[in-house]
XYZ file of C-alpha atoms in Angstrom:
348
model
C 1.951 -20.014 -14.456
C 3.565 -16.788 -15.593
C 1.209 -13.842 -15.981
C 2.655 -12.989 -19.383
C 1.746 -16.417 -20.709
C -1.779 -16.138 -19.412
C -2.081 -12.644 -20.847
C -0.924 -13.878 -24.277
C -3.404 -16.752 -24.209
C -6.339 -14.496 -23.403
C -5.268 -11.964 -26.057
C -4.962 -9.063 -23.622
C -2.985 -8.439 -20.431
C -4.413 -9.012 -16.966
C -5.382 -5.488 -15.887
C -7.371 -4.600 -12.788
C -8.136 -1.039 -13.895
C -9.490 -1.725 -17.387
C -10.296 1.953 -17.949
C -9.900 3.303 -21.493
C -7.954 0.178 -22.424
C -6.047 0.497 -25.711
C -5.591 -2.557 -27.907
C -2.269 -1.235 -29.196
C -0.726 -1.332 -25.696
C 0.325 -4.778 -24.514
C 0.579 -3.903 -20.811
C -1.552 -2.362 -18.081
C -0.847 1.317 -18.646
C -2.908 2.874 -15.848
C -1.692 0.419 -13.185
C 1.941 0.913 -14.213
C 1.582 4.712 -14.076
C 0.050 4.598 -10.574
C 2.607 2.148 -9.152
C 5.679 3.767 -10.739
C 4.524 7.235 -9.627
C 4.127 6.056 -6.026
C 7.404 4.145 -6.210
C 9.334 7.273 -7.253
C 7.701 9.409 -4.547
C 8.251 6.845 -1.781
C 11.873 6.082 -2.670
C 12.954 9.695 -3.195
C 11.137 11.005 -0.115
C 12.499 8.392 2.272
C 16.036 8.612 0.852
C 15.982 12.337 1.648
C 14.791 11.601 5.192
C 17.489 8.970 5.780
C 20.193 11.179 4.256
C 19.236 14.157 6.419
C 19.276 12.032 9.575
C 22.756 10.723 8.768
C 24.076 14.192 7.913
C 22.539 15.936 10.929
C 23.895 14.270 14.126
C 21.738 16.555 16.278
C 18.657 14.660 15.115
C 19.919 11.458 16.727
C 19.570 13.024 20.183
C 15.773 12.868 19.840
C 14.272 9.501 20.733
C 11.531 9.787 18.109
C 14.274 9.871 15.476
C 14.933 6.165 16.105
C 11.376 5.267 15.143
C 11.219 7.793 12.304
C 14.383 6.291 10.794
C 12.987 2.776 11.242
C 9.799 3.862 9.538
C 11.779 5.548 6.759
C 13.811 2.386 6.072
C 10.651 0.245 6.057
C 8.851 2.682 3.754
C 11.904 2.835 1.483
C 11.811 -0.950 1.147
C 8.094 -0.704 0.355
C 8.945 1.637 -2.506
C 11.675 -0.699 -3.772
C 9.326 -3.687 -3.575
C 6.867 -1.822 -5.819
C 9.265 -2.625 -8.651
C 8.037 -6.255 -8.571
C 4.381 -5.589 -9.522
C 5.380 -2.918 -12.035
C 7.609 -5.425 -13.861
C 4.812 -7.987 -13.707
C 2.359 -5.536 -15.259
C 4.898 -4.848 -18.008
C 4.971 -8.646 -18.567
C 8.646 -9.175 -17.848
C 9.337 -12.885 -17.364
C 10.087 -14.013 -13.814
C 12.452 -16.799 -12.805
C 10.288 -18.138 -9.959
C 6.727 -19.338 -10.258
C 4.036 -16.671 -10.108
C 2.415 -18.193 -7.018
C 5.689 -18.042 -5.064
C 6.433 -14.479 -6.242
C 2.927 -13.457 -5.242
C 3.221 -14.974 -1.763
C 6.685 -13.538 -1.103
C 5.679 -10.088 -2.312
C 2.501 -10.105 -0.227
C 4.424 -11.248 2.854
C 7.205 -8.669 2.451
C 4.813 -5.749 1.896
C 2.670 -6.830 4.863
C 5.717 -7.084 7.148
C 7.028 -3.675 6.085
C 3.661 -1.999 6.592
C 3.385 -3.706 9.979
C 6.769 -2.226 10.947
C 5.574 1.193 9.853
C 2.312 0.857 11.778
C 4.072 -0.355 14.919
C 6.566 2.516 14.657
C 3.676 4.983 14.579
C 2.288 3.427 17.742
C 5.706 3.550 19.432
C 6.087 7.222 18.532
C 2.760 7.966 20.186
C 3.841 6.031 23.304
C 7.155 7.902 23.363
C 5.387 11.285 23.200
C 2.905 10.160 25.850
C 5.739 9.256 28.257
C 7.535 12.527 27.490
C 4.453 14.569 28.419
C 3.165 12.537 31.367
C 6.571 11.770 32.959
C 8.996 14.510 31.882
C 11.253 14.188 34.945
C 11.880 10.438 34.570
C 11.720 10.340 30.764
C 15.485 10.121 30.212
C 15.794 7.215 32.639
C 12.831 5.334 31.188
C 13.617 5.850 27.493
C 17.246 4.974 26.869
C 19.032 4.300 23.539
C 19.539 0.585 24.189
C 15.880 0.145 25.141
C 14.892 1.892 21.930
C 17.110 -0.449 19.905
C 15.566 -3.490 21.619
C 12.104 -2.099 20.911
C 12.924 -1.622 17.223
C 14.322 -5.162 17.023
C 11.136 -6.503 18.631
C 9.034 -4.581 16.107
C 10.796 -6.278 13.192
C 10.676 -9.737 14.769
C 7.032 -9.414 15.743
C 6.029 -8.224 12.272
C 7.850 -11.123 10.625
C 6.220 -13.684 12.932
C 2.669 -12.308 12.688
C 2.515 -12.664 8.901
C 4.552 -15.866 8.642
C 1.414 -18.116 8.645
C 0.267 -16.410 5.424
C 2.184 -18.998 3.370
C -0.166 -21.662 4.747
C -3.336 -19.924 5.937
C -4.043 -17.501 3.107
C -3.598 -13.962 1.864
C -2.046 -11.734 4.574
C -4.220 -8.724 3.910
C -2.469 -7.694 0.702
C -4.884 -6.652 -2.042
C -4.523 -4.961 -5.393
C -3.675 -8.283 -6.961
C -1.577 -7.371 -9.967
C -0.662 -11.063 -10.252
C -3.349 -13.256 -11.778
C -2.645 -16.082 -9.325
C -3.147 -13.678 -6.397
C -6.519 -12.584 -7.712
C -7.836 -16.011 -8.746
C -6.268 -18.577 -6.425
C -5.005 -16.872 -3.262
C -8.015 -16.286 -1.041
C -8.310 -14.526 2.302
C -9.081 -16.708 5.293
C -11.546 -15.180 7.823
C -9.746 -16.736 10.790
C -6.380 -15.442 9.624
C -7.979 -12.042 9.080
C -9.290 -12.064 12.638
C -5.843 -13.121 13.835
C -4.169 -10.138 12.098
C -6.804 -7.700 13.350
C -6.423 -8.882 16.944
C -2.629 -9.081 16.877
C -1.828 -5.942 14.849
C -4.549 -3.577 13.625
C -6.625 -3.327 16.805
C -3.711 -2.888 19.264
C -2.020 -0.289 17.045
C -5.245 1.678 16.560
C -6.120 1.532 20.248
C -2.611 2.630 21.278
C -2.566 5.582 18.888
C -6.070 6.746 19.831
C -5.478 6.349 23.574
C -2.116 8.125 23.684
C -3.005 11.006 21.362
C -6.346 11.574 23.112
C -4.626 11.813 26.486
C -1.835 13.974 25.059
C -4.405 16.393 23.681
C -6.301 16.409 26.984
C -3.124 17.061 29.006
C -2.090 19.830 26.622
C -5.469 21.488 27.028
C -5.092 21.338 30.809
C -1.579 22.795 30.630
C -2.761 25.572 28.335
C -5.576 26.479 30.703
C -3.250 26.553 33.733
C -0.650 28.668 31.926
C -3.262 31.164 30.777
C -4.723 31.429 34.283
C -1.277 32.141 35.760
C -0.542 34.652 33.014
C -3.811 36.513 33.648
C -3.273 36.443 37.439
C 0.276 37.819 37.274
C -0.618 40.465 34.710
C -3.591 41.668 36.810
C -1.337 41.981 39.862
C 1.135 44.026 37.841
C -1.687 46.247 36.522
C -1.277 45.081 32.909
C -3.857 43.605 30.592
C -2.985 39.977 30.113
C -3.827 38.105 26.942
C -4.368 34.363 26.895
C -1.833 32.709 24.627
C -1.797 29.117 23.477
C 0.797 26.804 24.912
C 3.356 25.276 22.522
C 2.159 21.844 23.672
C -1.251 22.649 22.215
C 0.256 23.301 18.798
C 2.218 20.066 19.014
C -0.973 18.202 19.927
C -2.650 19.602 16.828
C 0.252 18.351 14.719
C -0.222 14.888 16.224
C -3.936 15.079 15.507
C -3.334 15.912 11.836
C -0.759 13.122 11.570
C -3.186 10.588 13.020
C -6.015 11.806 10.797
C -3.963 11.403 7.608
C -2.817 7.949 8.677
C -6.341 6.640 9.257
C -7.772 8.353 6.181
C -5.303 6.395 4.046
C -5.525 3.095 5.947
C -9.217 2.885 6.853
C -10.476 1.993 3.325
C -7.847 -0.754 3.120
C -8.822 -2.272 6.481
C -12.570 -2.053 5.728
C -12.148 -3.755 2.354
C -9.886 -6.375 3.930
C -12.629 -7.257 6.434
C -15.393 -7.246 3.803
C -13.484 -9.465 1.400
C -12.467 -11.897 4.127
C -16.078 -12.309 5.227
C -17.240 -12.804 1.594
C -19.472 -9.736 1.815
C -17.913 -7.674 -0.970
C -15.146 -8.298 -3.496
C -14.092 -6.013 -6.327
C -10.730 -5.921 -8.081
C -10.801 -2.175 -8.763
C -11.597 -1.443 -5.108
C -8.888 -3.908 -4.113
C -6.264 -2.128 -6.199
C -7.266 1.382 -5.120
C -7.443 0.634 -1.372
C -4.103 -1.183 -1.421
C -2.123 1.508 -3.159
C -3.868 4.238 -1.209
C -2.559 2.590 1.963
C 0.882 2.134 0.409
C 0.954 5.859 -0.426
C 1.120 6.412 3.326
C 4.784 5.416 3.031
C 5.376 8.742 1.302
C 3.086 10.724 3.612
C 4.940 9.399 6.659
C 8.261 10.939 5.660
C 6.597 14.229 4.756
C 4.387 14.685 7.820
C 6.528 13.196 10.577
C 9.835 14.622 9.430
C 8.757 18.056 8.227
C 6.789 18.622 11.447
C 10.081 18.266 13.340
C 11.796 21.657 13.676
C 15.208 20.049 14.135
C 14.724 18.048 10.936
C 13.789 21.243 9.095
C 17.042 22.845 10.237
C 18.994 19.780 9.115
C 17.239 19.835 5.735
C 18.048 23.516 5.271
C 21.687 22.909 6.167
C 21.859 19.950 3.788
C 20.255 21.891 0.936
C 22.572 24.822 1.657
C 25.611 22.555 1.573
C 24.463 21.016 -1.720
C 23.861 24.439 -3.244
C 27.264 25.633 -2.013
C 29.011 22.577 -3.479
C 27.209 23.135 -6.788
C 28.116 26.818 -6.779
C 31.849 26.249 -6.180
C 32.637 24.826 -9.651
C 30.639 27.650 -11.213
C 32.522 30.291 -9.210
C 35.832 28.653 -10.053
C 34.866 28.579 -13.715
C 33.831 32.243 -13.665
C 37.055 33.255 -11.921
C 39.168 31.326 -14.428
C 37.224 32.921 -17.278
C 37.771 36.395 -15.837
C 41.499 35.687 -15.440
C 41.773 34.537 -19.042
C 39.995 37.680 -20.193
C 42.327 39.858 -18.144
C 45.363 38.055 -19.492
C 44.127 38.376 -23.069
C 43.469 42.053 -22.537
C 46.978 42.434 -21.166
C 48.429 40.804 -24.286
C 46.562 43.191 -26.552
C 47.921 46.112 -24.577
């Protein structure tokens, strides 16, 4: 049944965040504001990332750029898919049945977030190989292997959540559709299946690789400082211990990982609690879902802006845009000055 029909029968729309609800408004104002705001941020941020990567060929020489672009495309599609619940909250009629729209939307969002999560894990593996095996890195990580890995990420994500059409809700909460909230339940066995096949391996991979990267960077920093102090003492100069660039990069990875788990941990905890029938709340469901979805915007900001090459490409792109915008203005000013000179010449 369409959500608009149900909302009309009950006299008020189906709103999860019924905070300061106004009788004069016939749609869920707060939910629409939250979803549309995130949709604009996610779409605009990831379009900028994709555009910079296509306009800066130097970025394609970095292997992490493959996964960052994959993540950007997946996050962009997440932002586009947010248009579906926003239209539902505005009570636009849908052609398909609400149950089918709910299942398709939940499946698509789950697959896209799985691609993003797997890309994060692959980036951590890529950095781990680059630090632990720098001499053989170029032979181990080749462009065609990266493309196969990205293809496997998409196929694996599609297959993992495919049973959701039969087994139950695939971990998508924030049920803006009434059928999702009332009739589509989470199955504990399917929840365990997703945790074992996706959440746990991704979390373990990220924690293991970043922990070892940080440990190796600390060891490198200590060795470099010892050599610096030894050589400076032999030369009769006072040597100062300086941090290694790898240490700063490790701190960037630590901040990236922290932000990722801060945004995703409430979603995963609520997913487990609801599946085990321990706790269920529609407001908590909505907030944890869209908090996790907001990571689609944080990904493009943190991962891309922490890349010095990307920053250079963004500056070049912004400079080119500013230059192209300034050319018509300069041409207009020059034509205006010529007309003034010609008019002055006529008066003379």
